[in-house]
Amino acid sequence: MTSTFPPGFRWGVATSAFQIEGATRSDGRGPSIWDTFATVPGAVAGGDTGEPAADHYHHWPRDLDLLTGLGVDSYRFSVSWPRIQPSGRGRVERRGIDFYRRVVEALRARGIEPFLTLYHWDLPQALEDEGGWRARDTAERFAEYAALVHDELGDVVDRWTTLNEPYPCAIAGYGEGRHAPGAREGHGALAAAHHLLLGHGLATRAMRARARPGHRFGIVLNQSPAVPVSPSAADIAAAARQDTLLRRQFTDPLFGGRYAPGLIAMFDGVSDFSFRRDGDLETIGQPLDYLGVNYYYRLHVADAPYREPDPARRTAADIGLDTTRLPDVPRTGMGWPVEPDGLTDALVGLRDEYPGLPPMYVTENGCVYPDLADERGMVADDQRIAFLREHVEAARAAVAAGVDLRGYFCWSLLDNFEWAHGYKHRFGLVHVDYATQRRTPRASYHWYRDHIAAHRTP
Ligand code: GBH
């Protein structure tokens, strides 16, 4: 096995607060939009909620033992905004801050670097009640929250990620209604996307103003390269619309100094884009130290009629295409096509398209396969090992192609609350029995441990 990853390449795992912590009412935590959404009948499979999740809030020392056992040098996790500010503004809950300080100090004591994400989808419900991400004010509130967490933990955390995946927040959350807060809007979802980016920019600016040497600031985007299902002009145009909505809506303002061309035309009659103000582009596009890429699958795009012919009633998710025509390749337990070279394409494509792009990390990559019913099957996840092996290889191919890739984080350490799918789908390297909170490392955990040991660089 030749080690072709650059010196200092990071090997880690990722989690997020709402998905693992549980304890949704402990120590003064306020409700988030996901607590509310999960109570809507039919919103989450099985009626599952943020309880108990992996009850990481109480079991975190054991979970850190699992990190040590894996041998990771880095751990990506998120801070729950409603633990820090139960109503999204004003009063700070000390017990929330203290929890994350304990975790971060324990990580450092174990020689594991914390990669902290400020927002992984758990908006305080009180802010949603005032418009949520549709409202410009939420971007300002996010910057305040970011600055206060940075003031509190800046002595023990160097890696600061503002947002995890603004695309699903805006489009699945405010456009398709599949994620919290469950809205199906056109203008509102596009406003949410803009205000998430604005919040990212304002937060980055606020934290940079107080940064210590060694602090690094970045954002995490989900990337699903959009490929047309045929060489027809209509399918090519449909794939371009998909790419504009999912990728360029975010990467052009962040790294290209402009709003994505074509976005306004795509939503003619849906939104007037009046949420854009002078100066926003400069705020959004200030320099970053890294870009995190979450990769799971490619999108295969065919032209299709709009579901809603009247633009005035169209949602931001209805852009006249069909992504259900998959190629004949294996699928994961989510039904997602397994295409490791899509990861290479995503990384190389970003590098080629945006001169001056900061270094990248793969900040999430992983899969679910149905667990077999018996005890052995619970942990014998050979398909996950194959998936991870192939995707790590695809990351290496991007490095070989000259991409400045600095690390790879597997999603996820633990089985957890998989959003609208509830607890049914298990992404963990470690199996969690939710009834007993027993943790059982899977075969993939042992594979990743051995992989890291073989590829650790100085
Ligand atoms: C990541 O999103 C998230 O950051 C992470 O929290 C999550 O656990 C992980 O993926 C695994 O899903 O299921 O048809 O409603 C990846 C991008 C965007 C993929 C939303 C799923 C919903 C499609 N995700 N999308 S559907």
Short mmCIF file of N, CA and C and ligand atoms in Angstrom, two decimals, residues 15-16 19 76 120-121 164-165 167-169 172 176 178-179 220-224 246 294-297 334 336 363-368 411-412 416-421 425 427, ligand 1:
data_model
loop_
_atom_site.label_atom_id
_atom_site.label_comp_id
_atom_site.label_asym_id
_atom_site.label_seq_id
_atom_site.Cartn_x
_atom_site.Cartn_y
_atom_site.Cartn_z
N THR A 15 -19.83 14.11 12.91
CA THR A 15 -21.16 13.93 13.51
C THR A 15 -21.85 15.29 13.49
N SER A 16 -23.11 15.35 13.91
CA SER A 16 -23.72 16.66 14.15
C SER A 16 -24.58 16.61 15.40
N GLN A 19 -28.25 15.21 15.52
CA GLN A 19 -28.32 13.82 15.12
C GLN A 19 -27.82 12.83 16.18
N ARG A 76 -14.91 16.12 13.50
CA ARG A 76 -15.81 17.18 13.08
C ARG A 76 -17.16 16.99 13.77
N HIS A 120 -25.47 23.12 11.98
CA HIS A 120 -25.82 21.92 11.22
C HIS A 120 -27.33 21.74 11.36
N TRP A 121 -28.09 22.75 10.90
CA TRP A 121 -29.53 22.67 10.62
C TRP A 121 -30.47 22.86 11.80
N ASN A 164 -23.07 23.98 7.74
CA ASN A 164 -23.08 22.71 7.03
C ASN A 164 -24.18 22.74 5.97
N GLU A 165 -23.79 22.69 4.71
CA GLU A 165 -24.74 22.47 3.61
C GLU A 165 -25.93 23.44 3.58
N TYR A 167 -27.46 24.33 1.06
CA TYR A 167 -28.43 23.91 0.02
C TYR A 167 -29.63 23.16 0.60
N PRO A 168 -29.43 22.04 1.31
CA PRO A 168 -30.63 21.40 1.88
C PRO A 168 -31.36 22.28 2.89
N CYS A 169 -30.64 23.08 3.66
CA CYS A 169 -31.32 23.99 4.61
C CYS A 169 -32.35 24.81 3.87
N ALA A 172 -34.43 21.92 0.69
CA ALA A 172 -35.25 20.86 1.30
C ALA A 172 -36.10 21.44 2.43
N GLU A 176 -38.83 22.30 -0.62
CA GLU A 176 -39.51 21.01 -0.80
C GLU A 176 -40.33 20.60 0.41
N ARG A 178 -39.26 18.90 2.86
CA ARG A 178 -38.85 17.57 3.34
C ARG A 178 -38.00 17.64 4.60
N HIS A 179 -37.42 18.81 4.83
CA HIS A 179 -36.65 19.04 6.06
C HIS A 179 -37.30 20.19 6.82
N VAL A 220 -18.90 24.37 4.73
CA VAL A 220 -19.08 23.02 4.18
C VAL A 220 -20.26 23.01 3.22
N LEU A 221 -20.03 22.51 2.01
CA LEU A 221 -21.08 22.43 0.98
C LEU A 221 -21.26 20.98 0.56
N ASN A 222 -22.51 20.58 0.34
CA ASN A 222 -22.72 19.27 -0.28
C ASN A 222 -22.58 19.43 -1.78
N GLN A 223 -21.90 18.47 -2.39
CA GLN A 223 -21.66 18.51 -3.83
C GLN A 223 -22.17 17.22 -4.46
N SER A 224 -23.03 17.37 -5.44
CA SER A 224 -23.54 16.23 -6.21
C SER A 224 -23.43 16.59 -7.68
N LEU A 246 -28.02 23.74 -7.02
CA LEU A 246 -27.36 23.03 -5.92
C LEU A 246 -25.97 23.57 -5.63
N ASN A 294 -18.96 17.74 1.19
CA ASN A 294 -19.67 16.51 1.56
C ASN A 294 -20.10 15.83 0.26
N TYR A 295 -19.66 14.62 0.08
CA TYR A 295 -20.02 13.91 -1.16
C TYR A 295 -20.70 12.58 -0.84
N TYR A 296 -21.85 12.36 -1.44
CA TYR A 296 -22.55 11.08 -1.32
C TYR A 296 -22.88 10.47 -2.68
N TYR A 297 -23.34 11.31 -3.62
CA TYR A 297 -23.80 10.75 -4.89
C TYR A 297 -23.82 11.81 -5.99
N MET A 334 -29.89 3.89 0.97
CA MET A 334 -30.70 5.09 0.75
C MET A 334 -31.23 5.12 -0.69
N TRP A 336 -29.13 5.58 -3.12
CA TRP A 336 -28.21 6.47 -3.81
C TRP A 336 -27.23 5.67 -4.65
N THR A 363 -15.42 16.56 3.99
CA THR A 363 -15.88 16.69 5.37
C THR A 363 -16.99 15.69 5.72
N GLU A 364 -17.54 15.02 4.70
CA GLU A 364 -18.46 13.90 4.93
C GLU A 364 -18.42 12.98 3.72
N ASN A 365 -18.48 11.68 4.01
CA ASN A 365 -18.64 10.66 2.98
C ASN A 365 -18.94 9.36 3.72
N GLY A 366 -19.97 8.68 3.27
CA GLY A 366 -20.33 7.44 3.94
C GLY A 366 -21.59 6.88 3.33
N CYS A 367 -22.14 5.85 3.94
CA CYS A 367 -23.30 5.20 3.35
C CYS A 367 -24.06 4.39 4.38
N VAL A 368 -25.26 3.97 3.99
CA VAL A 368 -26.01 2.98 4.77
C VAL A 368 -26.27 1.77 3.90
N TRP A 411 -18.53 10.02 7.38
CA TRP A 411 -19.83 10.16 8.02
C TRP A 411 -20.39 8.76 8.21
N SER A 412 -20.54 8.25 9.43
CA SER A 412 -20.41 8.99 10.66
C SER A 412 -19.81 8.08 11.72
N ASN A 416 -27.20 7.39 13.90
CA ASN A 416 -27.79 8.61 14.43
C ASN A 416 -29.12 8.93 13.76
N PHE A 417 -29.70 10.04 14.15
CA PHE A 417 -30.99 10.50 13.62
C PHE A 417 -30.78 11.00 12.19
N GLU A 418 -31.21 10.21 11.22
CA GLU A 418 -30.96 10.55 9.81
C GLU A 418 -32.12 11.42 9.28
N TRP A 419 -32.31 12.57 9.93
CA TRP A 419 -33.26 13.57 9.48
C TRP A 419 -34.63 12.98 9.15
N ALA A 420 -35.18 13.24 7.97
CA ALA A 420 -36.54 12.79 7.67
C ALA A 420 -36.67 11.26 7.68
N HIS A 421 -35.55 10.56 7.63
CA HIS A 421 -35.59 9.09 7.67
C HIS A 421 -35.55 8.54 9.09
N HIS A 425 -32.23 4.49 9.06
CA HIS A 425 -30.99 4.35 8.30
C HIS A 425 -29.77 4.60 9.18
N PHE A 427 -25.80 5.13 9.50
CA PHE A 427 -24.57 5.55 8.84
C PHE A 427 -23.31 5.27 9.67
C1 GBH B 1 -25.47 15.08 4.74
O1 GBH B 1 -26.24 15.67 3.74
C2 GBH B 1 -25.75 15.75 6.06
O2 GBH B 1 -24.80 16.79 6.31
C3 GBH B 1 -25.76 14.80 7.23
O3 GBH B 1 -26.31 15.44 8.35
C4 GBH B 1 -26.51 13.55 6.86
O4 GBH B 1 -26.66 12.67 7.93
C5 GBH B 1 -25.77 12.89 5.72
O5 GBH B 1 -25.72 13.74 4.64
C6 GBH B 1 -26.40 11.60 5.23
O6 GBH B 1 -27.60 11.85 4.58
O7 GBH B 1 -33.53 11.81 1.46
O8 GBH B 1 -34.70 12.22 -0.59
O9 GBH B 1 -35.11 13.63 1.31
C7 GBH B 1 -26.06 15.13 2.46
C8 GBH B 1 -26.93 15.83 1.43
C9 GBH B 1 -29.16 16.57 1.22
C10 GBH B 1 -28.67 14.27 0.99
C11 GBH B 1 -30.62 16.26 1.46
C12 GBH B 1 -30.13 13.93 1.21
C13 GBH B 1 -32.37 14.72 1.08
C14 GBH B 1 -32.87 13.84 0.00
N1 GBH B 1 -28.32 15.49 1.66
N2 GBH B 1 -30.97 15.04 0.78
S1 GBH B 1 -34.14 12.81 0.60
#
